[in-house]
Amino acid sequence: MSFRDALTAAAGRVQAHLAAELVQYPDQPVIDAMRYATTGGKGLRGFLVLEGAALHGIQADQAVWAAAAVEAVHAYSLVHDDLPAMDNDDLRRGQPTVHVKWDDATAVLAGDALQTLAFDLLAREGCSPDPAVRVALIASMAQAAGAHGMVLGQAQDIAAETAAAPLTLPQITDLQANKTGALIRWSAEAGALLARADPAPLRSYAQALGLAFQIADDILDVEGDAETAGKRLRKDAEAGKATFVSLLGLQGAKSRAAALVEEAETALSAYGAKADTLRAAARFVIAREK
């Protein structure tokens, strides 16, 4: 199976799992908003969970619980990030953002509910028959998604908008390691955690992958097409924010992203050919158009 086919299949499996969970909830606008927020998108984080699990002999029917959990957290982060008090975006994945389609209050509550759904999924016996594994996944997700990880990165990003001086390269690297990288790291490591295996190789892979992903986002913000990307572009430049492109130059950013892809691929050497799809994922993140 090609990488793109594997990515599509993983996204379909994860979205079907989330849809099956949400159909059990009451018929309310907030549930419709949750369903809307988890539809579409690349599904890269869920894919990383499923692929990392497969490397360790964990079947997809089990790993999909963790994959669905991280996609629920990712969806919540996007719903809240799009709110007027944050990035104030009206387009996401080519569709109106949740607060535009419903209202701010529904978007806040839908995001809250998606976040708690993630921990519900990780706590289920289907995720792992071993309670210690479930606790490890829940604890590590709390670290990755909260004020040690993604939320910290979002706060750093907001603070940068009114800072007296643009961020330096080390500061942006730290910000993005939190805002984008923390959930990508969790996604890559989850399969090893499910198998009680050493997550270090996948952690190294994910650290390089996450930074390459964000550099690619900065490049897309400059070179991309808004219709293809499905979201508003050029907003960082309009806001005067420092980015990898503004600090490294367009070609410098591309070179750095390419070097990170090589670093990510090298981190998978212990897995041999079994990790070829993950290697393809690293190449995908800097070649994507959205």
XYZ file of C-alpha atoms in Angstrom:
290
model
C 0.000 0.000 0.000
C 1.329 3.445 -0.919
C 1.759 6.095 1.758
C -1.180 8.164 0.506
C -3.420 5.090 0.474
C -2.265 4.225 3.995
C -2.935 7.786 5.181
C -6.405 7.790 3.628
C -7.226 4.379 5.093
C -6.046 5.439 8.554
C -8.065 8.667 8.440
C -11.160 6.741 7.383
C -10.742 4.197 10.167
C -10.252 6.872 12.820
C -13.138 9.046 11.636
C -15.428 6.008 11.550
C -14.436 5.186 15.126
C -15.161 8.726 16.281
C -18.475 8.759 14.403
C -19.483 5.487 16.089
C -18.754 7.047 19.480
C -20.609 10.272 18.757
C -23.740 8.526 17.477
C -24.291 7.363 21.068
C -24.549 10.965 22.305
C -27.777 13.036 22.545
C -29.056 14.854 19.475
C -27.752 18.336 20.285
C -26.055 21.135 18.314
C -22.871 20.696 20.352
C -22.676 17.041 19.255
C -23.232 18.074 15.631
C -20.375 20.542 16.056
C -18.113 17.806 17.475
C -18.929 15.555 14.529
C -18.290 18.427 12.097
C -14.939 19.245 13.712
C -13.681 15.659 13.439
C -14.613 15.278 9.760
C -12.014 15.860 7.056
C -8.375 16.721 7.532
C -5.263 14.689 6.821
C -5.473 12.510 9.919
C -1.672 12.480 10.226
C -1.630 12.092 14.005
C -3.978 9.120 13.973
C -1.946 7.615 11.165
C 1.235 7.907 13.248
C -0.449 6.069 16.130
C -1.599 3.220 13.879
C 1.749 2.895 12.109
C 3.769 3.038 15.329
C 1.492 0.385 16.809
C 1.876 -1.842 13.751
C 5.663 -1.661 14.118
C 5.224 -3.236 17.553
C 2.677 -5.868 16.619
C -0.382 -4.022 17.948
C -3.453 -4.576 15.790
C -5.313 -1.604 14.306
C -8.564 -2.549 16.064
C -6.811 -1.850 19.367
C -4.627 1.072 18.296
C -7.572 2.947 16.775
C -8.726 3.949 20.268
C -5.532 5.935 20.859
C -5.569 7.205 17.269
C -9.124 8.495 17.704
C -8.155 10.079 21.022
C -5.351 12.164 19.551
C -7.489 13.240 16.590
C -10.181 14.354 19.042
C -7.615 16.460 20.920
C -6.291 17.867 17.655
C -9.819 18.761 16.522
C -10.522 20.475 19.855
C -7.323 22.516 19.499
C -8.327 23.699 16.030
C -11.859 24.627 17.102
C -10.509 26.757 19.958
C -7.597 28.140 17.923
C -10.045 29.422 15.286
C -12.121 31.388 17.826
C -12.189 35.213 17.633
C -10.279 35.453 20.918
C -7.461 33.375 19.435
C -6.665 33.384 15.687
C -10.127 34.537 14.555
C -10.249 32.282 11.485
C -13.407 31.747 9.473
C -12.191 28.870 7.287
C -10.853 25.450 8.240
C -10.394 22.455 5.911
C -12.204 24.424 3.229
C -15.329 24.816 5.384
C -16.654 27.490 7.758
C -15.062 27.171 11.191
C -17.222 25.862 14.023
C -17.889 29.251 15.631
C -18.924 30.640 12.237
C -21.269 27.736 11.442
C -22.762 27.742 14.962
C -21.585 30.348 17.492
C -18.725 31.018 19.896
C -20.349 29.260 22.850
C -21.041 26.091 20.863
C -17.456 26.097 19.595
C -16.065 26.415 23.129
C -18.259 23.588 24.407
C -17.574 21.352 21.395
C -13.840 21.780 21.944
C -14.187 21.053 25.649
C -16.190 17.911 24.916
C -13.727 16.672 22.286
C -10.876 17.038 24.756
C -12.664 15.030 27.436
C -13.764 12.455 24.851
C -10.086 11.767 24.156
C -9.413 10.767 27.756
C -12.602 8.702 27.809
C -11.339 6.748 24.783
C -7.912 6.164 26.320
C -9.521 4.875 29.513
C -11.525 2.178 27.706
C -10.477 -1.462 27.939
C -10.528 -1.632 24.138
C -7.536 0.716 24.118
C -5.522 -1.764 26.191
C -6.434 -4.635 28.503
C -3.604 -3.479 30.790
C -4.692 -0.665 33.149
C -1.071 0.461 33.564
C -0.776 1.023 29.816
C -3.999 3.017 29.776
C -2.759 5.180 32.654
C 0.558 5.757 30.832
C -1.288 6.878 27.700
C -3.615 9.154 29.666
C -0.769 10.703 31.679
C 1.401 11.296 28.625
C -1.538 12.798 26.714
C -2.200 15.184 29.604
C 1.440 16.313 29.412
C 1.411 16.660 25.617
C -1.907 18.491 25.362
C -1.711 20.756 28.405
C 0.460 23.508 29.808
C 3.612 21.414 29.405
C 2.928 21.006 25.677
C 0.318 22.211 23.192
C -1.441 24.769 25.405
C 1.924 26.206 26.450
C 2.849 26.581 22.784
C -0.440 28.317 22.040
C 0.149 30.712 24.939
C 3.667 31.414 23.684
C 2.257 32.105 20.231
C -0.317 34.558 21.569
C 2.312 36.335 23.678
C 4.548 36.678 20.614
C 1.885 38.764 18.865
C 2.393 41.637 21.310
C 6.040 41.081 22.233
C 8.380 44.060 22.021
C 10.641 42.188 19.601
C 10.064 39.285 17.194
C 10.984 35.851 18.496
C 14.433 34.444 17.820
C 15.003 31.154 16.037
C 15.530 29.192 19.303
C 12.367 30.746 20.742
C 10.267 29.838 17.700
C 11.721 26.331 17.716
C 10.723 25.929 21.379
C 7.250 27.385 20.737
C 6.558 25.018 17.866
C 7.971 22.005 19.720
C 5.143 22.673 22.171
C 2.296 23.921 19.981
C 2.643 21.459 17.095
C 5.327 19.014 18.099
C 3.958 17.756 21.429
C 0.910 15.995 19.950
C 2.958 14.654 17.040
C 5.448 13.190 19.524
C 2.633 11.606 21.528
C 1.148 10.147 18.348
C 4.423 8.569 17.288
C 5.193 7.181 20.743
C 1.722 5.782 21.471
C 2.277 2.538 19.574
C 5.393 1.773 21.587
C 3.568 2.607 24.820
C 0.763 0.231 23.848
C 3.350 -2.528 23.415
C 5.361 -1.560 26.523
C 8.340 -1.003 24.219
C 11.049 1.664 24.206
C 9.580 4.793 22.555
C 12.968 6.515 22.119
C 13.462 5.842 18.367
C 9.931 7.028 17.562
C 10.409 10.037 19.851
C 13.506 11.082 17.883
C 11.613 10.541 14.642
C 8.675 12.615 15.841
C 10.780 15.497 17.134
C 12.311 15.954 13.686
C 8.984 15.318 11.948
C 7.088 17.841 14.076
C 9.568 20.630 13.412
C 9.640 19.834 9.690
C 5.825 19.941 9.701
C 5.771 23.430 11.172
C 8.466 24.746 8.842
C 6.413 23.361 5.954
C 3.380 25.234 7.349
C 5.368 28.473 7.356
C 6.446 27.825 3.769
C 2.835 27.103 2.769
C 1.772 30.368 4.379
C 4.041 32.122 1.881
C 3.800 29.951 -1.234
C 0.515 28.101 -0.800
C -2.885 28.563 -2.398
C -5.675 29.365 0.068
C -8.280 27.345 -1.835
C -6.047 24.271 -1.894
C -4.960 24.739 1.712
C -8.552 25.235 2.845
C -7.627 28.064 5.216
C -6.549 31.699 5.217
C -2.879 32.212 4.358
C -0.325 35.050 4.753
C -1.748 35.908 8.194
C 1.631 35.587 9.959
C 3.248 38.084 7.621
C 0.269 40.438 7.993
C 0.619 40.258 11.766
C 4.376 40.873 11.577
C 5.134 37.615 13.383
C 8.530 35.959 13.093
C 8.434 32.596 11.334
C 10.983 30.078 10.133
C 10.726 31.687 6.695
C 11.227 35.234 7.972
C 14.284 34.142 10.000
C 15.866 31.613 7.634
C 14.639 32.892 4.285
C 12.470 30.781 1.991
C 15.315 28.634 0.658
C 16.902 28.333 4.089
C 13.604 27.116 5.538
C 13.237 24.539 2.764
C 16.796 23.303 3.341
C 16.199 23.022 7.086
C 12.971 21.080 6.535
C 14.713 18.687 4.144
C 17.501 18.088 6.662
C 14.915 17.330 9.354
C 13.259 14.774 7.087
C 16.600 13.009 6.698
C 16.998 13.109 10.466
C 13.536 11.601 10.939
C 14.241 8.816 8.474
C 17.555 7.996 10.130
C 15.833 7.688 13.525
C 13.844 4.741 12.131
C 16.884 2.688 11.119
C 16.326 0.105 13.865
C 12.989 -0.859 12.296
C 14.345 -1.547 8.815
C 11.933 -1.759 5.904
C 8.955 -2.114 8.265
C 9.127 1.645 8.829
C 9.100 2.648 5.156
C 5.580 4.073 5.413
C 6.685 6.277 8.304
C 9.656 7.410 6.219
C 7.223 8.328 3.450
C 5.205 10.299 6.006
C 8.278 12.395 6.781
C 8.736 13.172 3.098
C 5.027 13.982 2.793
C 5.019 16.708 5.433
C 7.309 18.956 3.396
C 5.716 18.158 0.030
C 2.071 18.689 1.025
C -0.062 21.530 -0.313
C -2.380 21.851 2.697
